[in-house]
Coordinates of C-alpha atoms in Angstrom, one line a residue:
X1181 CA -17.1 4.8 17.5
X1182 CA -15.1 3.2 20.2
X1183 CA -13.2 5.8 21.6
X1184 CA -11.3 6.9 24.9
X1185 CA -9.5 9.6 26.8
X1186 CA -6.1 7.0 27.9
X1187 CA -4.8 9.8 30.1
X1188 CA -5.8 9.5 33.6
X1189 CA -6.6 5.8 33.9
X1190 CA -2.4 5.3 33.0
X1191 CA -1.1 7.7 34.6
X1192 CA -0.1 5.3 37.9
X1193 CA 1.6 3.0 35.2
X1194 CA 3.3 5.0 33.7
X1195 CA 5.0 6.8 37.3
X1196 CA 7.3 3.9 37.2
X1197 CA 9.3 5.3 34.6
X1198 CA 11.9 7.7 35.9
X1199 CA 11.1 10.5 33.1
X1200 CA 10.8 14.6 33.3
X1201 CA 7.5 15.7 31.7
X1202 CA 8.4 18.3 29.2
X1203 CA 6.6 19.6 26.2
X1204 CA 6.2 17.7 23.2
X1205 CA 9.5 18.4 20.8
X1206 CA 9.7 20.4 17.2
X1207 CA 11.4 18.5 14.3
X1208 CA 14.3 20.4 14.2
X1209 CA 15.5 20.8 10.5
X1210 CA 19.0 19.6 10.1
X1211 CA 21.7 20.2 7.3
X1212 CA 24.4 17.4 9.2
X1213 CA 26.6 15.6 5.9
X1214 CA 27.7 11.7 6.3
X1215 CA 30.3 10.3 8.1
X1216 CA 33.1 8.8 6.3
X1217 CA 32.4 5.1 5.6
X1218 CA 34.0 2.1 7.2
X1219 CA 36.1 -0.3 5.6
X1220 CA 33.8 -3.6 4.3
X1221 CA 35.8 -7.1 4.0
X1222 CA 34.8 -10.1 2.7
X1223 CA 31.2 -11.6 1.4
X1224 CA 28.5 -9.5 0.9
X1225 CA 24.9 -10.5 0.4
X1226 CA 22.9 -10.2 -2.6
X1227 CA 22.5 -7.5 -4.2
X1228 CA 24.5 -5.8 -2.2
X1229 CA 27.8 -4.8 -3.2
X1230 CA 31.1 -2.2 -1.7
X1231 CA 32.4 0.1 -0.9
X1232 CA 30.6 1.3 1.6
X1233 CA 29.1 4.3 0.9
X1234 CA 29.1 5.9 4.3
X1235 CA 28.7 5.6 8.3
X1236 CA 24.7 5.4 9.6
X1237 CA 24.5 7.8 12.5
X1238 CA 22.0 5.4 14.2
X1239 CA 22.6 3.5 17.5
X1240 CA 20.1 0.9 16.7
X1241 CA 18.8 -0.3 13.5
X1242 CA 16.9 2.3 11.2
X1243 CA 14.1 1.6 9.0
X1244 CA 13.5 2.7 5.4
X1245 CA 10.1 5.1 4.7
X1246 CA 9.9 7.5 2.1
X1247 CA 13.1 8.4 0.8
X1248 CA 15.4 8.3 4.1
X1249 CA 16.4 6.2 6.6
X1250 CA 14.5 6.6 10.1
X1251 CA 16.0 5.5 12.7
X1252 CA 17.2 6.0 17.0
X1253 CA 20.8 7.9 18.0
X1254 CA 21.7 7.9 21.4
X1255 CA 25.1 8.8 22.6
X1256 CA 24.7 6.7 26.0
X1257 CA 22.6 5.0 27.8
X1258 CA 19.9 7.3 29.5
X1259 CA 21.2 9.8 27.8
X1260 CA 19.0 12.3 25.0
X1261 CA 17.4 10.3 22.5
X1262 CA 16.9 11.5 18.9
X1263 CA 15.0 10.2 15.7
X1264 CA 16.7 11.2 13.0
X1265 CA 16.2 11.2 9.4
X1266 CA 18.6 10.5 6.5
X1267 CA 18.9 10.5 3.4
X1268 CA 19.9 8.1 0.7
X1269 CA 23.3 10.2 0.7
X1270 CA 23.8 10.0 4.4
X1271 CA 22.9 13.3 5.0
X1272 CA 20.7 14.0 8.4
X1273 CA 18.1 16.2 7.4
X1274 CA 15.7 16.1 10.2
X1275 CA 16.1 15.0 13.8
X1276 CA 13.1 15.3 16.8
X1277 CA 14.3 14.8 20.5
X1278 CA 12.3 12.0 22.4
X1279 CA 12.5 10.9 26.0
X1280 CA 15.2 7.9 26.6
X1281 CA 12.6 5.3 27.3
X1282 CA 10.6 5.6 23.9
X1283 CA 12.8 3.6 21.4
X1284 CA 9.9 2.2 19.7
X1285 CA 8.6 3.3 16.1
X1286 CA 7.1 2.0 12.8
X1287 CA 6.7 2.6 9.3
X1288 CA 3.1 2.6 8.1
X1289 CA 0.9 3.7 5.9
X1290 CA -2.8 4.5 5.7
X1291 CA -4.0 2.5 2.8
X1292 CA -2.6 0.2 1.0
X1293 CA -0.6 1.7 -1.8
X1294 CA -0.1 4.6 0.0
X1295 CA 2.7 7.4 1.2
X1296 CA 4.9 6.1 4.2
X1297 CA 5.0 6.7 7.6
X1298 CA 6.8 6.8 11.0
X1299 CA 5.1 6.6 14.3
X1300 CA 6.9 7.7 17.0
X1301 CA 6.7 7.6 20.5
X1302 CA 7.1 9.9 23.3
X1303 CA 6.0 11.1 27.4
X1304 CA 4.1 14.0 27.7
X1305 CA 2.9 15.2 31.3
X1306 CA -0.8 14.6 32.0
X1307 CA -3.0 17.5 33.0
X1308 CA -5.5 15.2 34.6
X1309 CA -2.8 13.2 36.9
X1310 CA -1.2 15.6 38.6
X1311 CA 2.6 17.3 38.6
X1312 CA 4.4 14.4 38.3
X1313 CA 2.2 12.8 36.2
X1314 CA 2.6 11.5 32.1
X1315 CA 1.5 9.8 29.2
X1316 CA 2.6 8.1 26.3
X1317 CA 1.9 9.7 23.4
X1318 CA 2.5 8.7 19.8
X1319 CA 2.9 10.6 16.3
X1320 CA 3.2 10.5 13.1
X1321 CA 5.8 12.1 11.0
X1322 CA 6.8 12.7 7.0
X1323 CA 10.4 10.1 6.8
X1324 CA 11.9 12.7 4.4
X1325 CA 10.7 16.1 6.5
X1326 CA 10.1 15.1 10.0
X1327 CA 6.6 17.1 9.4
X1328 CA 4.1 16.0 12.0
X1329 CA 0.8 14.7 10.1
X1330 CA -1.2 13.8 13.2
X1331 CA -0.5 13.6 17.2
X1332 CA 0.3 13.4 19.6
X1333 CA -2.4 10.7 20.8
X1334 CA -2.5 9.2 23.9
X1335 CA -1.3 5.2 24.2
X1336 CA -1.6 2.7 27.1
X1337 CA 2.2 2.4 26.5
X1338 CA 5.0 1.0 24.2
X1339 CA 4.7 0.0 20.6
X1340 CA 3.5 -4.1 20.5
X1341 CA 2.0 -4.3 17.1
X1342 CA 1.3 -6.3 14.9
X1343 CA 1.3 -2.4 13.2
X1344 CA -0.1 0.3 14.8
X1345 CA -0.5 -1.6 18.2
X1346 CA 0.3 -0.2 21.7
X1347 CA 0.4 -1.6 25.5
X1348 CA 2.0 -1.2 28.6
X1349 CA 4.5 -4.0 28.7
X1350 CA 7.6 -4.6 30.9
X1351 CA 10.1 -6.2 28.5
X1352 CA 10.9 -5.4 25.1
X1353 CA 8.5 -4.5 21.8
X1354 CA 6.7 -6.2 19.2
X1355 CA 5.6 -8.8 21.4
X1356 CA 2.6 -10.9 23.0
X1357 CA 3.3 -10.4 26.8
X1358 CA 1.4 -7.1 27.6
X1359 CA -1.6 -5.2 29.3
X1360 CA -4.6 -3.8 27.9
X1361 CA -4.2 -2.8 24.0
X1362 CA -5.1 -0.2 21.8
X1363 CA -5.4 0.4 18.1
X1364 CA -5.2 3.9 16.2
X1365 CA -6.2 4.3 12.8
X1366 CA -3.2 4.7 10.6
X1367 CA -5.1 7.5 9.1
X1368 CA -5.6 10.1 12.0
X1369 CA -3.9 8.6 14.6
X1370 CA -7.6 8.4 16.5
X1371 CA -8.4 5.3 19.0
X1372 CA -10.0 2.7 16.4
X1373 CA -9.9 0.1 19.5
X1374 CA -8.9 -0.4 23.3
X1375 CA -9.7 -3.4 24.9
X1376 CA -11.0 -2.0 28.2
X1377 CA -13.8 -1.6 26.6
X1378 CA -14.4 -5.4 25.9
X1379 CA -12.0 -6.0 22.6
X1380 CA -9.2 -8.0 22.1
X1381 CA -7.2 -6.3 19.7
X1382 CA -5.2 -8.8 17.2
X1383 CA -3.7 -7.3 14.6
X1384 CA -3.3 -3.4 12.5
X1385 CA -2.3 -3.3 9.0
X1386 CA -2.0 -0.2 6.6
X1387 CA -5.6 0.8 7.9
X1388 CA -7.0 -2.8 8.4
X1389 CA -7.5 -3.9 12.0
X1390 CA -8.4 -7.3 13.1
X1391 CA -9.8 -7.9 16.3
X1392 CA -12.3 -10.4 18.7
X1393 CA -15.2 -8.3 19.4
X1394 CA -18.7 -9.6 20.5
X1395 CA -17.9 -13.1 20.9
X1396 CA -16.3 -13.5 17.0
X1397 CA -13.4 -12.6 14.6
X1398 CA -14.0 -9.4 13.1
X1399 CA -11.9 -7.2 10.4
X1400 CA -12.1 -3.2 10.7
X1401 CA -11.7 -0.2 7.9
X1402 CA -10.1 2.8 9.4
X1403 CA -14.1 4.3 9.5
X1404 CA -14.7 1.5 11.7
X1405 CA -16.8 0.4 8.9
X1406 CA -16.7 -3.7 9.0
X1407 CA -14.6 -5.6 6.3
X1408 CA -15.2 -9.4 7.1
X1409 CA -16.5 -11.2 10.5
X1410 CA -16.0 -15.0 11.1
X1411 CA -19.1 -15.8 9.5
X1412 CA -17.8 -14.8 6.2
X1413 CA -15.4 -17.2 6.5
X1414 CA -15.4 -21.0 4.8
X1415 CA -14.3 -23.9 7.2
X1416 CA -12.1 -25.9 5.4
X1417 CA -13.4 -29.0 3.8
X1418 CA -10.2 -30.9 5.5
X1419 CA -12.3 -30.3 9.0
X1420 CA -15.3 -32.1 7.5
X1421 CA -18.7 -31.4 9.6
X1422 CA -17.0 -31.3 13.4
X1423 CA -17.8 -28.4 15.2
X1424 CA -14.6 -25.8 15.0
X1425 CA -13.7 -22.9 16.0
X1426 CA -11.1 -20.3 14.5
X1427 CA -8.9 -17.8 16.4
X1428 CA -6.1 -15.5 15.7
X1429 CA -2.6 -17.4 14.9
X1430 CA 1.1 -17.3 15.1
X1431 CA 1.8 -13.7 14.6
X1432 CA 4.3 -12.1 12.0
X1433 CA 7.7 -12.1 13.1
X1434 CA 8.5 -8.3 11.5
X1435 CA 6.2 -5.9 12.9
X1436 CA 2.9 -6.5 10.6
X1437 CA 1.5 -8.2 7.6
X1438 CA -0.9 -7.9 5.1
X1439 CA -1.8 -11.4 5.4
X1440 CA -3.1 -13.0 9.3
X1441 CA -3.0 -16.6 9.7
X1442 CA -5.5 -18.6 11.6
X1443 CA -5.9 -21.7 13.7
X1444 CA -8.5 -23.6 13.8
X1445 CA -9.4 -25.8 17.0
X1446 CA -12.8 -28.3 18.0
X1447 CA -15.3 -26.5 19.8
X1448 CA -17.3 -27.9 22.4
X1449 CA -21.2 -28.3 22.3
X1450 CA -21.7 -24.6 23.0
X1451 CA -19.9 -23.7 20.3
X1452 CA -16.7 -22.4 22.3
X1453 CA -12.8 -23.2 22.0
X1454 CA -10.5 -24.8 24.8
X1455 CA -7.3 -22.5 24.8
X1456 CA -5.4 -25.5 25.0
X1457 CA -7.1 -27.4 22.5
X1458 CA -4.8 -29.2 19.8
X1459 CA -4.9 -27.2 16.8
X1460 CA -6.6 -28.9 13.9
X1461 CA -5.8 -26.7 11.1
X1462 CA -4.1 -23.9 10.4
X1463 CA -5.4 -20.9 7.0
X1464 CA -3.7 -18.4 5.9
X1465 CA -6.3 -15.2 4.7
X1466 CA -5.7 -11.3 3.5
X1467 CA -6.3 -9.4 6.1
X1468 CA -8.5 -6.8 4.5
X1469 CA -11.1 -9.3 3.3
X1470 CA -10.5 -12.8 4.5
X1471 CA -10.1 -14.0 1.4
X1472 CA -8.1 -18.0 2.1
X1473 CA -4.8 -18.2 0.3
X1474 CA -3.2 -21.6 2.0
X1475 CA -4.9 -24.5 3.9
X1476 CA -1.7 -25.9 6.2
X1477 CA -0.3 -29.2 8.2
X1478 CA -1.4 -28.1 12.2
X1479 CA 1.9 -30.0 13.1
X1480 CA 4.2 -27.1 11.7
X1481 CA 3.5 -23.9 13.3
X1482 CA 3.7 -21.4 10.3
X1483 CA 6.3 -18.4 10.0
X1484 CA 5.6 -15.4 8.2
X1485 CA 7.2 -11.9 7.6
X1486 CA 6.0 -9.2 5.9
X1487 CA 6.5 -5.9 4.7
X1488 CA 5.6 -2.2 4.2
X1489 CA 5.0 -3.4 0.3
X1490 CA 2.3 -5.6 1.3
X1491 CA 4.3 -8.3 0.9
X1492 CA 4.1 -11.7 3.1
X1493 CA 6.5 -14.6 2.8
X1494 CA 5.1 -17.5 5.2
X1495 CA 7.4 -20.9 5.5
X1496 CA 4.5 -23.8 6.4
X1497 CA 3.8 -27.0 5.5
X1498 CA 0.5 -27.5 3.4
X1499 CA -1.8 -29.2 4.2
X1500 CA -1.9 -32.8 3.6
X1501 CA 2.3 -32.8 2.8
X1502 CA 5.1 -33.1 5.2
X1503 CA 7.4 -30.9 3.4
X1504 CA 7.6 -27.3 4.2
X1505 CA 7.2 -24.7 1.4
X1506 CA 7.9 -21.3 1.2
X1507 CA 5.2 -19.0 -0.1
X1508 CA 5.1 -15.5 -1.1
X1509 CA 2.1 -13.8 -0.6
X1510 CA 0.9 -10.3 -2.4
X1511 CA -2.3 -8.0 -0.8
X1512 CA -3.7 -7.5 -4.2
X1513 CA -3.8 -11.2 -5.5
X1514 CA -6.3 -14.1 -4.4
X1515 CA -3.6 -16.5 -4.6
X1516 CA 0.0 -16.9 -3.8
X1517 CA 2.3 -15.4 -6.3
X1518 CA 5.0 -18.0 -6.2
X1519 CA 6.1 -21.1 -4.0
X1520 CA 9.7 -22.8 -3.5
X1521 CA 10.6 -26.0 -1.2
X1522 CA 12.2 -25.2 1.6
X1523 CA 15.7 -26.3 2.6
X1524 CA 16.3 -28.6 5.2
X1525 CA 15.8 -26.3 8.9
X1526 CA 15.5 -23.4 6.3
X1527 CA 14.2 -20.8 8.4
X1528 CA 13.6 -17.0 7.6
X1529 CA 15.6 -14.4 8.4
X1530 CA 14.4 -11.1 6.7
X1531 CA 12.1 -9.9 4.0
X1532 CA 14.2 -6.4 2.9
X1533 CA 13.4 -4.2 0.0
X1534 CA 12.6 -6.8 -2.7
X1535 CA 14.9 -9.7 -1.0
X1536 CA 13.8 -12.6 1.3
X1537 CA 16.8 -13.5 3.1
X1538 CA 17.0 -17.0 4.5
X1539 CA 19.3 -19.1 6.8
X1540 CA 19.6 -23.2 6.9
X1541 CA 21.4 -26.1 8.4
X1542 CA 25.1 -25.4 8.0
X1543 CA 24.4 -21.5 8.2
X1544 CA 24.4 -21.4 4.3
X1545 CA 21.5 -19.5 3.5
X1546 CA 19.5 -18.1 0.1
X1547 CA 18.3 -14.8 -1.3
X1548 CA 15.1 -15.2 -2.7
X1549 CA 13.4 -12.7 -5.1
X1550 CA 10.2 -11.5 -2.9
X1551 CA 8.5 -10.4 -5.9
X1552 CA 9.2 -13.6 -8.3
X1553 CA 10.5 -16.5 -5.7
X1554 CA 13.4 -16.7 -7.8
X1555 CA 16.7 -18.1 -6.0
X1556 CA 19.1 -15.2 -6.9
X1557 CA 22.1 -16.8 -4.9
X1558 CA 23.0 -18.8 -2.4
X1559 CA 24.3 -17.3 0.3
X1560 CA 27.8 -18.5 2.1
X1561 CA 27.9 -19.2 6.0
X1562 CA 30.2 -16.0 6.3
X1563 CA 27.3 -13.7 4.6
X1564 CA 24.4 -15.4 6.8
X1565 CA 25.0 -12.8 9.5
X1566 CA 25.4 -9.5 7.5
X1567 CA 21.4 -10.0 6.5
X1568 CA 20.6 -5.9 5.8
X1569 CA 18.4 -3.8 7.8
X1570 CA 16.7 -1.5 5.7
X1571 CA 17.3 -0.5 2.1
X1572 CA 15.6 2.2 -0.1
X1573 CA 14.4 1.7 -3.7
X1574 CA 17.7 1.3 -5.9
X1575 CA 19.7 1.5 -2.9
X1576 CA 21.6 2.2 -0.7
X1577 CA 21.3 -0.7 1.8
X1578 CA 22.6 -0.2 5.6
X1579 CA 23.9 -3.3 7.3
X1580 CA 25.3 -4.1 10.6
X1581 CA 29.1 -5.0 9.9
X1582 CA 31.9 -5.5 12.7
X1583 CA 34.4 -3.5 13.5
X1584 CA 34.4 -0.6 16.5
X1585 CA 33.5 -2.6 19.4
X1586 CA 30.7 -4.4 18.4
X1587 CA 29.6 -3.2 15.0
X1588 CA 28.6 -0.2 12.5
X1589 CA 26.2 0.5 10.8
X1590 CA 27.3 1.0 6.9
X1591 CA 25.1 2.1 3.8
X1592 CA 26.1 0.1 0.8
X1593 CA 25.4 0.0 -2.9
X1594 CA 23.1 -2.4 -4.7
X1595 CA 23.4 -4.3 -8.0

């Protein structure tokens, strides 16, 4: 088992940040009813539907978990931070003071198929570095209760995912640029991975992790117990018998996937790959065991989202076509479930509740049944912005709409 006190090796990072240790905060239970809603004009994407229901209290955009809204409320900049949870009436009934610099959470889960998550981050003085010294911690928490399940474990920094992903990084989350990685296990929040000790940690889903350890591609359990490895894996008959290699590919543009793609590249005579070798095929596998569910084109770099449901929807070109397709992808079934051609510069622009939401030339756009790929509607250019954030099984959805310098966040009904 591969794991590590993070304290003292991070605590000279983390003295950058101008932050007061203090102990780690209580959910405070809270009883707060909604605000009033705003006033909603014009189109509406599908399903959604007005009047508003009520105001979100966040100050960024919440995520659905459980049966509540999750989400940041900050009055001003630098100011205290709160996570708060709401319900599907707008009702706060849990909120959990964090320090101003940890914005970053996550929804997850420990299995596939099971209860919902948040992760939470937070700075926590460090015994080992002295009176000014801290840590990054994260924890879990119950959406509907605020309950902690496990935490607070040390991090090398922010939230970078894919999932349950953390590094010290200087600009914002969910992104490649970082330091040094680690991955908990969704399950007990304990150090599944932490690439000073030789890893390089790719990618955590619902309890899955995939990562580059002893020279190879290699896909975790939450025991540690080995799923997959790049042996297991079939190279395409579209390489033929060149040498290849495989590596980790274009990443998920929403936190974390149940599906990874892959890139395949020549390798020289010892078997190794050129960083900036020309890509010579890209695969699309489940993560949790590297089955193949698309062969695709290497000249269109694939796009995927995906979703707390287990859910992917990748827009690529397969292989041997020129035309792009949109594909949705399910963790439980060894194929795609359904496939629709793609509009002309169709790109995607969110995978919410059980709608893909899409934009394309003109700013017309589509929603797209995620379960079925079933066009539902098409959506106008003045409805391609007001894409929801977060919706909860049979509503409501919250959206960003405009109105009180710069926008609100409303909850909404569904069809």
């Amino acid at each position: 088992m591969r794991t590590a006190s993070l304290a003292a090796p991070l605590a000279a990072l983390l003295l950058l940040t101008a932050c007061v240790p203090r102990p780690t905060p209580d959910v405070e239970p809270r009883d707060t009813p909604a605000t009033p809603p705003p006033s909603v004009t014009g189109a509406l994407p599908h399903p959604l539907e007005g009047p508003a229901l009520w105001t979100a209290p966040f100050s960024s955009e919440p995520r659905a978990a459980g049966s509540s809204f999750v989400g940041v409320a900050q009055e001003k900049a630098g100011g205290p931070l709160h996570f708060l949870g709401v319900d599907r009436d707008g009702v706060t009934r849990w909120a959990t003071e964090r320090d101003p610099s940890c914005t970053g959470f996550t929804v997850a889960r420990a299995e596939e198929g099971g209860a919902e998550f948040v992760v939470l981050l937070d700075r926590e003085p460090d015994p080992d570095g002295g009176v000014l010294a801290f840590v990054t911690t994260a924890s879990a928490h119950d959406p509907d209760t605020g309950e902690r399940l496990w935490g607070p474990t040390g991090v090398p920094g922010t939230l970078v995912g894919p999932g349950l992903v953390f590094a010290a990084q200087a600009g914002s989350v969910m992104t490649e640029a970082s330091g040094p990685k680690a991955a908990l296990a969704a399950g007990s929040g304990e150090v599944l991975a932490h690439e000073r000790d030789g890893d390089t940690v790719l990618h955590e889903h619902h309890g899955t992790l995939l990562l580059h350890r002893d020279g190879e591609l290699r896909a975790l359990g939450a025991d540690q117990g080995e799923l997959w490895t790049r042996a297991d894996l079939t190279v395409p008959e579209e390489l033929g018998d060149q040498p290849v290699s495989v590596g980790y590919g274009p990443r998920p543009s929403s936190d974390s996937g149940a599906a990874v793609v892959l890139e395949w590249t020549a390798a020289d005579a010892a078997g190794g790959a050129d960083q900036d070798r020309e890509v010579l095929l890209y695969t699309v596998h489940h993560l949790r065991t590297g089955e193949r569910l698309l062969t695709l084109a290497p000249d269109v770099r694939p796009r995927l989202l995906g979703d707390g449901l287990d859910r992917t929807v990748v827009l690529a070109a397969p292989a041997g076509e020129g035309e792009a397709r949109l594909y949705g992808l399910a963790a439980t079934d060894p194929e795609p479930v359904w496939e629709l051609p793609a509009l002309p510069g169709e790109r995607l622009a969110g995978l919410v509740g059980d709608t893909l939401y899409t934009a394309a030339e003109g700013g017309a756009g589509r929603a797209v049944e995620a379960a079925t790929g079933g066009v539902a509607a098409e959506l106008p250019p003045e409805a391609s912005d007001l894409t929801p954030v977060a919706t909860l099984p049979g509503g409501p959805a919250v959206l960003r709409v405009p109105g009180n310098g710069g926008g609100v966040l409303a909850a909404l009904p569904v069809s």
